[in-house]
Amino acid sequence: MKFSMTVGALVAATSSAFAPSSTLRGSSALNMALQEGQTPIVIGLAADSGCGKSTFMRRVTSTFGGDNCGPLGGGFGNGGWETNTLVSDMATVICLDDYHLNDREGRKVSGLTALNTAEQKFDLMFEHVQALKNGETIMKPIYNHVNGTLDAPEKIEPTPVIIIEGLHPFVDERVRELIDFSLYLDISPDVKLNWKIQRDMEERGHSLESIMASIEARKPDFDAYIEPQ
């Protein structure tokens, strides 16, 4: 059975289903979080770019499992690697931007935006979500938002809660069937614009002119592919 529900109810439902007997710390404990015989709960979160999906998921993820919450590998600035994956003691958050078909230069050639469903690897997305739900490890690609490249894959271990967040979690029927809880962030256009400008300028080094041009170019595809979800 599939559900769409409030965040509070979602956290209560998933936390009670997989309440740990003690606090887990460190990567080895994290990898042991999924107990034998448990099937991970899969949560899908859809929203447009700049809607605060990642910030929202950090807060939800810390609620699930608490004390050990951060980027997989420690993040580039801490001697790790550039990653979009967030892990905690109980949950893993996968950014679906990692399933872009082309890098930034490749999309210039195709003439398509990242919102276009033709620019997504839905077959691989389905295979990976299915594998994680079966308790299997995957090697997931990485889309580098800083320089727009497709980086070397990273190893993802299954955890009790798997969250997939991005532009298209509900587009592919096979992926949709694997999702237990569905969330859609519907943010007002003015707030979304301000958040996106702030994020892209501060975190990704984009100019205001390039951000505004990107927003204008992406608007038709948002209406066609994202909002209908």
PDB file of C-alpha atoms in Angstrom:
ATOM      1  CA  MET A   1       0.000   0.000   0.000  1.00  0.00           C
ATOM      2  CA  LYS A   2       1.258   3.468  -0.871  1.00  0.00           C
ATOM      3  CA  PHE A   3       0.892   6.543   1.319  1.00  0.00           C
ATOM      4  CA  SER A   4       1.164  10.296   1.059  1.00  0.00           C
ATOM      5  CA  MET A   5       1.324  11.856   4.512  1.00  0.00           C
ATOM      6  CA  THR A   6       2.640  14.610   6.737  1.00  0.00           C
ATOM      7  CA  VAL A   7       6.286  14.594   7.760  1.00  0.00           C
ATOM      8  CA  GLY A   8       5.424  14.075  11.425  1.00  0.00           C
ATOM      9  CA  ALA A   9       3.370  10.985  10.702  1.00  0.00           C
ATOM     10  CA  LEU A  10       6.020   9.754   8.288  1.00  0.00           C
ATOM     11  CA  VAL A  11       8.789  10.005  10.871  1.00  0.00           C
ATOM     12  CA  ALA A  12       6.646   8.340  13.514  1.00  0.00           C
ATOM     13  CA  ALA A  13       5.746   5.452  11.235  1.00  0.00           C
ATOM     14  CA  THR A  14       9.253   4.725   9.997  1.00  0.00           C
ATOM     15  CA  SER A  15      11.005   5.331  13.308  1.00  0.00           C
ATOM     16  CA  SER A  16       8.747   2.940  15.194  1.00  0.00           C
ATOM     17  CA  ALA A  17       9.188   0.303  12.514  1.00  0.00           C
ATOM     18  CA  PHE A  18      12.985   0.357  12.821  1.00  0.00           C
ATOM     19  CA  ALA A  19      13.701   1.687  16.313  1.00  0.00           C
ATOM     20  CA  PRO A  20      17.339   0.772  17.128  1.00  0.00           C
ATOM     21  CA  SER A  21      18.149  -0.879  20.435  1.00  0.00           C
ATOM     22  CA  SER A  22      21.041   1.554  20.954  1.00  0.00           C
ATOM     23  CA  THR A  23      22.578   4.593  19.280  1.00  0.00           C
ATOM     24  CA  LEU A  24      24.722   3.628  16.293  1.00  0.00           C
ATOM     25  CA  ARG A  25      27.926   5.511  15.567  1.00  0.00           C
ATOM     26  CA  GLY A  26      30.591   5.305  12.863  1.00  0.00           C
ATOM     27  CA  SER A  27      30.519   3.902   9.350  1.00  0.00           C
ATOM     28  CA  SER A  28      30.730   0.256  10.454  1.00  0.00           C
ATOM     29  CA  ALA A  29      27.685   0.684  12.705  1.00  0.00           C
ATOM     30  CA  LEU A  30      25.902   2.509   9.923  1.00  0.00           C
ATOM     31  CA  ASN A  31      26.473  -0.370   7.525  1.00  0.00           C
ATOM     32  CA  MET A  32      25.030  -2.754  10.127  1.00  0.00           C
ATOM     33  CA  ALA A  33      21.851  -0.700  10.612  1.00  0.00           C
ATOM     34  CA  LEU A  34      19.764  -2.883   8.278  1.00  0.00           C
ATOM     35  CA  GLN A  35      19.095  -6.084  10.190  1.00  0.00           C
ATOM     36  CA  GLU A  36      18.723  -9.466   8.548  1.00  0.00           C
ATOM     37  CA  GLY A  37      15.206  -9.966   7.256  1.00  0.00           C
ATOM     38  CA  GLN A  38      14.317  -6.263   7.295  1.00  0.00           C
ATOM     39  CA  THR A  39      13.056  -4.596   4.141  1.00  0.00           C
ATOM     40  CA  PRO A  40      13.991  -0.917   3.850  1.00  0.00           C
ATOM     41  CA  ILE A  41      11.239   1.663   3.734  1.00  0.00           C
ATOM     42  CA  VAL A  42      11.577   3.811   0.609  1.00  0.00           C
ATOM     43  CA  ILE A  43      10.479   7.459   0.689  1.00  0.00           C
ATOM     44  CA  GLY A  44      10.194   9.571  -2.454  1.00  0.00           C
ATOM     45  CA  LEU A  45      10.468  13.349  -2.334  1.00  0.00           C
ATOM     46  CA  ALA A  46       9.777  15.428  -5.448  1.00  0.00           C
ATOM     47  CA  ALA A  47      10.257  19.158  -5.973  1.00  0.00           C
ATOM     48  CA  ASP A  48      11.741  21.654  -8.392  1.00  0.00           C
ATOM     49  CA  SER A  49      15.351  22.788  -8.180  1.00  0.00           C
ATOM     50  CA  GLY A  50      15.967  25.257  -5.363  1.00  0.00           C
ATOM     51  CA  CYS A  51      12.954  24.215  -3.279  1.00  0.00           C
ATOM     52  CA  GLY A  52      15.009  23.170  -0.266  1.00  0.00           C
ATOM     53  CA  LYS A  53      14.824  19.393  -0.796  1.00  0.00           C
ATOM     54  CA  SER A  54      18.312  18.767   0.568  1.00  0.00           C
ATOM     55  CA  THR A  55      17.840  20.987   3.623  1.00  0.00           C
ATOM     56  CA  PHE A  56      14.456  19.413   4.323  1.00  0.00           C
ATOM     57  CA  MET A  57      15.920  15.923   4.030  1.00  0.00           C
ATOM     58  CA  ARG A  58      18.809  16.714   6.371  1.00  0.00           C
ATOM     59  CA  ARG A  59      16.305  17.547   9.092  1.00  0.00           C
ATOM     60  CA  VAL A  60      14.117  14.536   8.408  1.00  0.00           C
ATOM     61  CA  THR A  61      17.149  12.239   8.267  1.00  0.00           C
ATOM     62  CA  SER A  62      18.535  13.452  11.586  1.00  0.00           C
ATOM     63  CA  THR A  63      15.107  12.754  13.093  1.00  0.00           C
ATOM     64  CA  PHE A  64      15.228   9.132  11.941  1.00  0.00           C
ATOM     65  CA  GLY A  65      18.569   8.251  13.371  1.00  0.00           C
ATOM     66  CA  GLY A  66      20.161  11.047  14.862  1.00  0.00           C
ATOM     67  CA  ASP A  67      23.625  11.637  15.970  1.00  0.00           C
ATOM     68  CA  ASN A  68      25.667  10.401  13.012  1.00  0.00           C
ATOM     69  CA  CYS A  69      24.401  12.440  10.057  1.00  0.00           C
ATOM     70  CA  GLY A  70      26.453  13.886   7.222  1.00  0.00           C
ATOM     71  CA  PRO A  71      27.698  13.461   3.654  1.00  0.00           C
ATOM     72  CA  LEU A  72      28.902  10.015   2.615  1.00  0.00           C
ATOM     73  CA  GLY A  73      32.695   9.951   2.651  1.00  0.00           C
ATOM     74  CA  GLY A  74      32.877  13.054   4.805  1.00  0.00           C
ATOM     75  CA  GLY A  75      32.555  15.499   1.918  1.00  0.00           C
ATOM     76  CA  PHE A  76      35.203  16.905  -0.395  1.00  0.00           C
ATOM     77  CA  GLY A  77      36.470  19.492   2.091  1.00  0.00           C
ATOM     78  CA  ASN A  78      37.205  16.791   4.680  1.00  0.00           C
ATOM     79  CA  GLY A  79      39.411  14.613   2.491  1.00  0.00           C
ATOM     80  CA  GLY A  80      36.517  12.623   1.033  1.00  0.00           C
ATOM     81  CA  TRP A  81      34.813  13.160  -2.288  1.00  0.00           C
ATOM     82  CA  GLU A  82      32.194  15.452  -3.780  1.00  0.00           C
ATOM     83  CA  THR A  83      28.906  13.715  -3.013  1.00  0.00           C
ATOM     84  CA  ASN A  84      25.173  14.380  -2.957  1.00  0.00           C
ATOM     85  CA  THR A  85      24.466  11.405  -0.676  1.00  0.00           C
ATOM     86  CA  LEU A  86      23.485  12.026   2.941  1.00  0.00           C
ATOM     87  CA  VAL A  87      23.749   9.256   5.526  1.00  0.00           C
ATOM     88  CA  SER A  88      22.675   8.882   9.145  1.00  0.00           C
ATOM     89  CA  ASP A  89      22.460   6.001  11.588  1.00  0.00           C
ATOM     90  CA  MET A  90      19.174   4.840  10.099  1.00  0.00           C
ATOM     91  CA  ALA A  91      18.728   6.488   6.715  1.00  0.00           C
ATOM     92  CA  THR A  92      20.365   7.155   3.365  1.00  0.00           C
ATOM     93  CA  VAL A  93      19.298  10.063   1.157  1.00  0.00           C
ATOM     94  CA  ILE A  94      20.023   9.671  -2.551  1.00  0.00           C
ATOM     95  CA  CYS A  95      19.866  12.692  -4.829  1.00  0.00           C
ATOM     96  CA  LEU A  96      18.328  11.706  -8.149  1.00  0.00           C
ATOM     97  CA  ASP A  97      20.467  14.273  -9.960  1.00  0.00           C
ATOM     98  CA  ASP A  98      23.048  11.493  -9.836  1.00  0.00           C
ATOM     99  CA  TYR A  99      20.990   9.720 -12.498  1.00  0.00           C
ATOM    100  CA  HIS A 100      21.317  12.470 -15.104  1.00  0.00           C
ATOM    101  CA  LEU A 101      22.078  10.968 -18.501  1.00  0.00           C
ATOM    102  CA  ASN A 102      24.522  13.700 -19.515  1.00  0.00           C
ATOM    103  CA  ASP A 103      26.813  16.103 -17.738  1.00  0.00           C
ATOM    104  CA  ARG A 104      26.451  19.881 -18.145  1.00  0.00           C
ATOM    105  CA  GLU A 105      28.404  19.968 -21.400  1.00  0.00           C
ATOM    106  CA  GLY A 106      26.447  17.015 -22.743  1.00  0.00           C
ATOM    107  CA  ARG A 107      23.156  18.820 -22.136  1.00  0.00           C
ATOM    108  CA  LYS A 108      24.451  21.761 -24.128  1.00  0.00           C
ATOM    109  CA  VAL A 109      24.872  19.352 -27.031  1.00  0.00           C
ATOM    110  CA  SER A 110      21.476  17.683 -26.562  1.00  0.00           C
ATOM    111  CA  GLY A 111      19.760  21.039 -26.095  1.00  0.00           C
ATOM    112  CA  LEU A 112      17.686  19.596 -23.223  1.00  0.00           C
ATOM    113  CA  THR A 113      17.454  20.739 -19.611  1.00  0.00           C
ATOM    114  CA  ALA A 114      17.981  18.481 -16.596  1.00  0.00           C
ATOM    115  CA  LEU A 115      14.221  18.606 -15.998  1.00  0.00           C
ATOM    116  CA  ASN A 116      13.516  16.778 -19.239  1.00  0.00           C
ATOM    117  CA  THR A 117      12.797  13.103 -18.635  1.00  0.00           C
ATOM    118  CA  ALA A 118      14.905  12.214 -21.687  1.00  0.00           C
ATOM    119  CA  GLU A 119      17.949  13.343 -19.657  1.00  0.00           C
ATOM    120  CA  GLN A 120      17.458  10.757 -16.893  1.00  0.00           C
ATOM    121  CA  LYS A 121      18.689   7.171 -16.477  1.00  0.00           C
ATOM    122  CA  PHE A 122      15.424   5.667 -15.279  1.00  0.00           C
ATOM    123  CA  ASP A 123      16.495   2.058 -15.927  1.00  0.00           C
ATOM    124  CA  LEU A 124      19.514   2.464 -13.639  1.00  0.00           C
ATOM    125  CA  MET A 125      17.447   4.374 -11.086  1.00  0.00           C
ATOM    126  CA  PHE A 126      14.962   1.505 -10.917  1.00  0.00           C
ATOM    127  CA  GLU A 127      17.699  -1.138 -10.681  1.00  0.00           C
ATOM    128  CA  HIS A 128      19.379   0.692  -7.808  1.00  0.00           C
ATOM    129  CA  VAL A 129      16.242   1.399  -5.774  1.00  0.00           C
ATOM    130  CA  GLN A 130      15.130  -2.196  -6.226  1.00  0.00           C
ATOM    131  CA  ALA A 131      18.553  -3.502  -5.175  1.00  0.00           C
ATOM    132  CA  LEU A 132      18.619  -1.340  -2.031  1.00  0.00           C
ATOM    133  CA  LYS A 133      15.112  -2.447  -1.124  1.00  0.00           C
ATOM    134  CA  ASN A 134      16.341  -6.039  -1.508  1.00  0.00           C
ATOM    135  CA  GLY A 135      19.156  -5.284   0.949  1.00  0.00           C
ATOM    136  CA  GLU A 136      21.881  -5.170  -1.706  1.00  0.00           C
ATOM    137  CA  THR A 137      24.820  -2.779  -2.089  1.00  0.00           C
ATOM    138  CA  ILE A 138      25.022  -0.576  -5.187  1.00  0.00           C
ATOM    139  CA  MET A 139      27.631   1.538  -6.948  1.00  0.00           C
ATOM    140  CA  LYS A 140      25.811   4.807  -7.635  1.00  0.00           C
ATOM    141  CA  PRO A 141      27.004   7.491 -10.065  1.00  0.00           C
ATOM    142  CA  ILE A 142      27.647  11.039  -8.843  1.00  0.00           C
ATOM    143  CA  TYR A 143      26.583  14.239 -10.570  1.00  0.00           C
ATOM    144  CA  ASN A 144      28.979  16.971  -9.470  1.00  0.00           C
ATOM    145  CA  HIS A 145      26.964  20.180  -9.060  1.00  0.00           C
ATOM    146  CA  VAL A 146      30.082  22.299  -8.677  1.00  0.00           C
ATOM    147  CA  ASN A 147      31.602  21.628 -12.098  1.00  0.00           C
ATOM    148  CA  GLY A 148      28.736  19.845 -13.846  1.00  0.00           C
ATOM    149  CA  THR A 149      30.571  16.563 -14.429  1.00  0.00           C
ATOM    150  CA  LEU A 150      29.644  12.928 -13.881  1.00  0.00           C
ATOM    151  CA  ASP A 151      32.135  11.646 -11.291  1.00  0.00           C
ATOM    152  CA  ALA A 152      33.270   8.153 -10.323  1.00  0.00           C
ATOM    153  CA  PRO A 153      30.558   6.023  -8.664  1.00  0.00           C
ATOM    154  CA  GLU A 154      30.301   5.656  -4.870  1.00  0.00           C
ATOM    155  CA  LYS A 155      29.331   2.615  -2.811  1.00  0.00           C
ATOM    156  CA  ILE A 156      25.898   2.783  -1.155  1.00  0.00           C
ATOM    157  CA  GLU A 157      24.911   0.321   1.574  1.00  0.00           C
ATOM    158  CA  PRO A 158      21.231  -0.381   2.321  1.00  0.00           C
ATOM    159  CA  THR A 159      19.826   1.173   5.505  1.00  0.00           C
ATOM    160  CA  PRO A 160      16.391   0.823   7.143  1.00  0.00           C
ATOM    161  CA  VAL A 161      15.163   4.029   5.492  1.00  0.00           C
ATOM    162  CA  ILE A 162      16.053   4.914   1.893  1.00  0.00           C
ATOM    163  CA  ILE A 163      15.038   8.385   0.700  1.00  0.00           C
ATOM    164  CA  ILE A 164      15.195   9.312  -2.970  1.00  0.00           C
ATOM    165  CA  GLU A 165      14.847  13.029  -3.555  1.00  0.00           C
ATOM    166  CA  GLY A 166      14.936  14.995  -6.759  1.00  0.00           C
ATOM    167  CA  LEU A 167      13.109  16.121  -9.830  1.00  0.00           C
ATOM    168  CA  HIS A 168      11.600  12.821 -11.011  1.00  0.00           C
ATOM    169  CA  PRO A 169      11.015  10.241  -8.253  1.00  0.00           C
ATOM    170  CA  PHE A 170       7.455   9.492  -9.401  1.00  0.00           C
ATOM    171  CA  VAL A 171       7.825   9.580 -13.196  1.00  0.00           C
ATOM    172  CA  ASP A 172       8.914   5.990 -13.804  1.00  0.00           C
ATOM    173  CA  GLU A 173       6.177   3.531 -12.893  1.00  0.00           C
ATOM    174  CA  ARG A 174       8.663   0.859 -11.801  1.00  0.00           C
ATOM    175  CA  VAL A 175      10.363   3.240  -9.360  1.00  0.00           C
ATOM    176  CA  ARG A 176       6.998   4.551  -8.176  1.00  0.00           C
ATOM    177  CA  GLU A 177       5.896   1.023  -7.256  1.00  0.00           C
ATOM    178  CA  LEU A 178       8.913   0.657  -4.955  1.00  0.00           C
ATOM    179  CA  ILE A 179       8.114   3.833  -2.986  1.00  0.00           C
ATOM    180  CA  ASP A 180       6.246   3.410   0.306  1.00  0.00           C
ATOM    181  CA  PHE A 181       5.737   7.096   1.192  1.00  0.00           C
ATOM    182  CA  SER A 182       5.468  10.000  -1.264  1.00  0.00           C
ATOM    183  CA  LEU A 183       6.117  13.686  -0.584  1.00  0.00           C
ATOM    184  CA  TYR A 184       5.931  16.700  -2.894  1.00  0.00           C
ATOM    185  CA  LEU A 185       7.300  20.097  -1.842  1.00  0.00           C
ATOM    186  CA  ASP A 186       5.115  22.791  -3.376  1.00  0.00           C
ATOM    187  CA  ILE A 187       6.970  26.058  -2.779  1.00  0.00           C
ATOM    188  CA  SER A 188       5.712  29.477  -3.917  1.00  0.00           C
ATOM    189  CA  PRO A 189       7.566  30.827  -6.993  1.00  0.00           C
ATOM    190  CA  ASP A 190       8.986  33.866  -5.162  1.00  0.00           C
ATOM    191  CA  VAL A 191      10.407  31.823  -2.295  1.00  0.00           C
ATOM    192  CA  LYS A 192      11.790  29.209  -4.686  1.00  0.00           C
ATOM    193  CA  LEU A 193      13.490  31.902  -6.782  1.00  0.00           C
ATOM    194  CA  ASN A 194      15.165  33.484  -3.744  1.00  0.00           C
ATOM    195  CA  TRP A 195      16.322  30.136  -2.379  1.00  0.00           C
ATOM    196  CA  LYS A 196      17.716  29.011  -5.726  1.00  0.00           C
ATOM    197  CA  ILE A 197      19.641  32.263  -6.266  1.00  0.00           C
ATOM    198  CA  GLN A 198      21.129  32.104  -2.780  1.00  0.00           C
ATOM    199  CA  ARG A 199      22.123  28.438  -3.082  1.00  0.00           C
ATOM    200  CA  ASP A 200      23.552  28.584  -6.604  1.00  0.00           C
ATOM    201  CA  MET A 201      25.571  31.723  -5.929  1.00  0.00           C
ATOM    202  CA  GLU A 202      26.920  30.699  -2.502  1.00  0.00           C
ATOM    203  CA  GLU A 203      27.382  26.949  -2.936  1.00  0.00           C
ATOM    204  CA  ARG A 204      27.922  26.501  -6.680  1.00  0.00           C
ATOM    205  CA  GLY A 205      29.577  29.756  -7.709  1.00  0.00           C
ATOM    206  CA  HIS A 206      27.019  30.666 -10.381  1.00  0.00           C
ATOM    207  CA  SER A 207      26.408  34.243 -11.450  1.00  0.00           C
ATOM    208  CA  LEU A 208      23.004  35.894 -11.053  1.00  0.00           C
ATOM    209  CA  GLU A 209      22.727  36.251 -14.827  1.00  0.00           C
ATOM    210  CA  SER A 210      23.359  32.552 -15.439  1.00  0.00           C
ATOM    211  CA  ILE A 211      20.866  31.548 -12.741  1.00  0.00           C
ATOM    212  CA  MET A 212      18.097  33.727 -14.176  1.00  0.00           C
ATOM    213  CA  ALA A 213      18.791  32.442 -17.689  1.00  0.00           C
ATOM    214  CA  SER A 214      18.637  28.861 -16.439  1.00  0.00           C
ATOM    215  CA  ILE A 215      15.329  29.461 -14.648  1.00  0.00           C
ATOM    216  CA  GLU A 216      13.758  30.908 -17.774  1.00  0.00           C
ATOM    217  CA  ALA A 217      15.013  28.036 -19.918  1.00  0.00           C
ATOM    218  CA  ARG A 218      13.750  25.423 -17.453  1.00  0.00           C
ATOM    219  CA  LYS A 219      10.252  26.836 -16.875  1.00  0.00           C
ATOM    220  CA  PRO A 220       8.522  24.977 -19.745  1.00  0.00           C
ATOM    221  CA  ASP A 221      10.067  21.682 -18.640  1.00  0.00           C
ATOM    222  CA  PHE A 222       9.023  22.285 -15.024  1.00  0.00           C
ATOM    223  CA  ASP A 223       5.436  22.713 -16.199  1.00  0.00           C
ATOM    224  CA  ALA A 224       5.683  19.608 -18.398  1.00  0.00           C
ATOM    225  CA  TYR A 225       7.611  17.140 -16.250  1.00  0.00           C
ATOM    226  CA  ILE A 226       7.880  18.191 -12.582  1.00  0.00           C
ATOM    227  CA  GLU A 227       4.648  19.868 -11.529  1.00  0.00           C
ATOM    228  CA  PRO A 228       2.349  17.041 -12.800  1.00  0.00           C
ATOM    229  CA  GLN A 229       3.855  14.686 -10.245  1.00  0.00           C
TER     230      GLN A 229
END
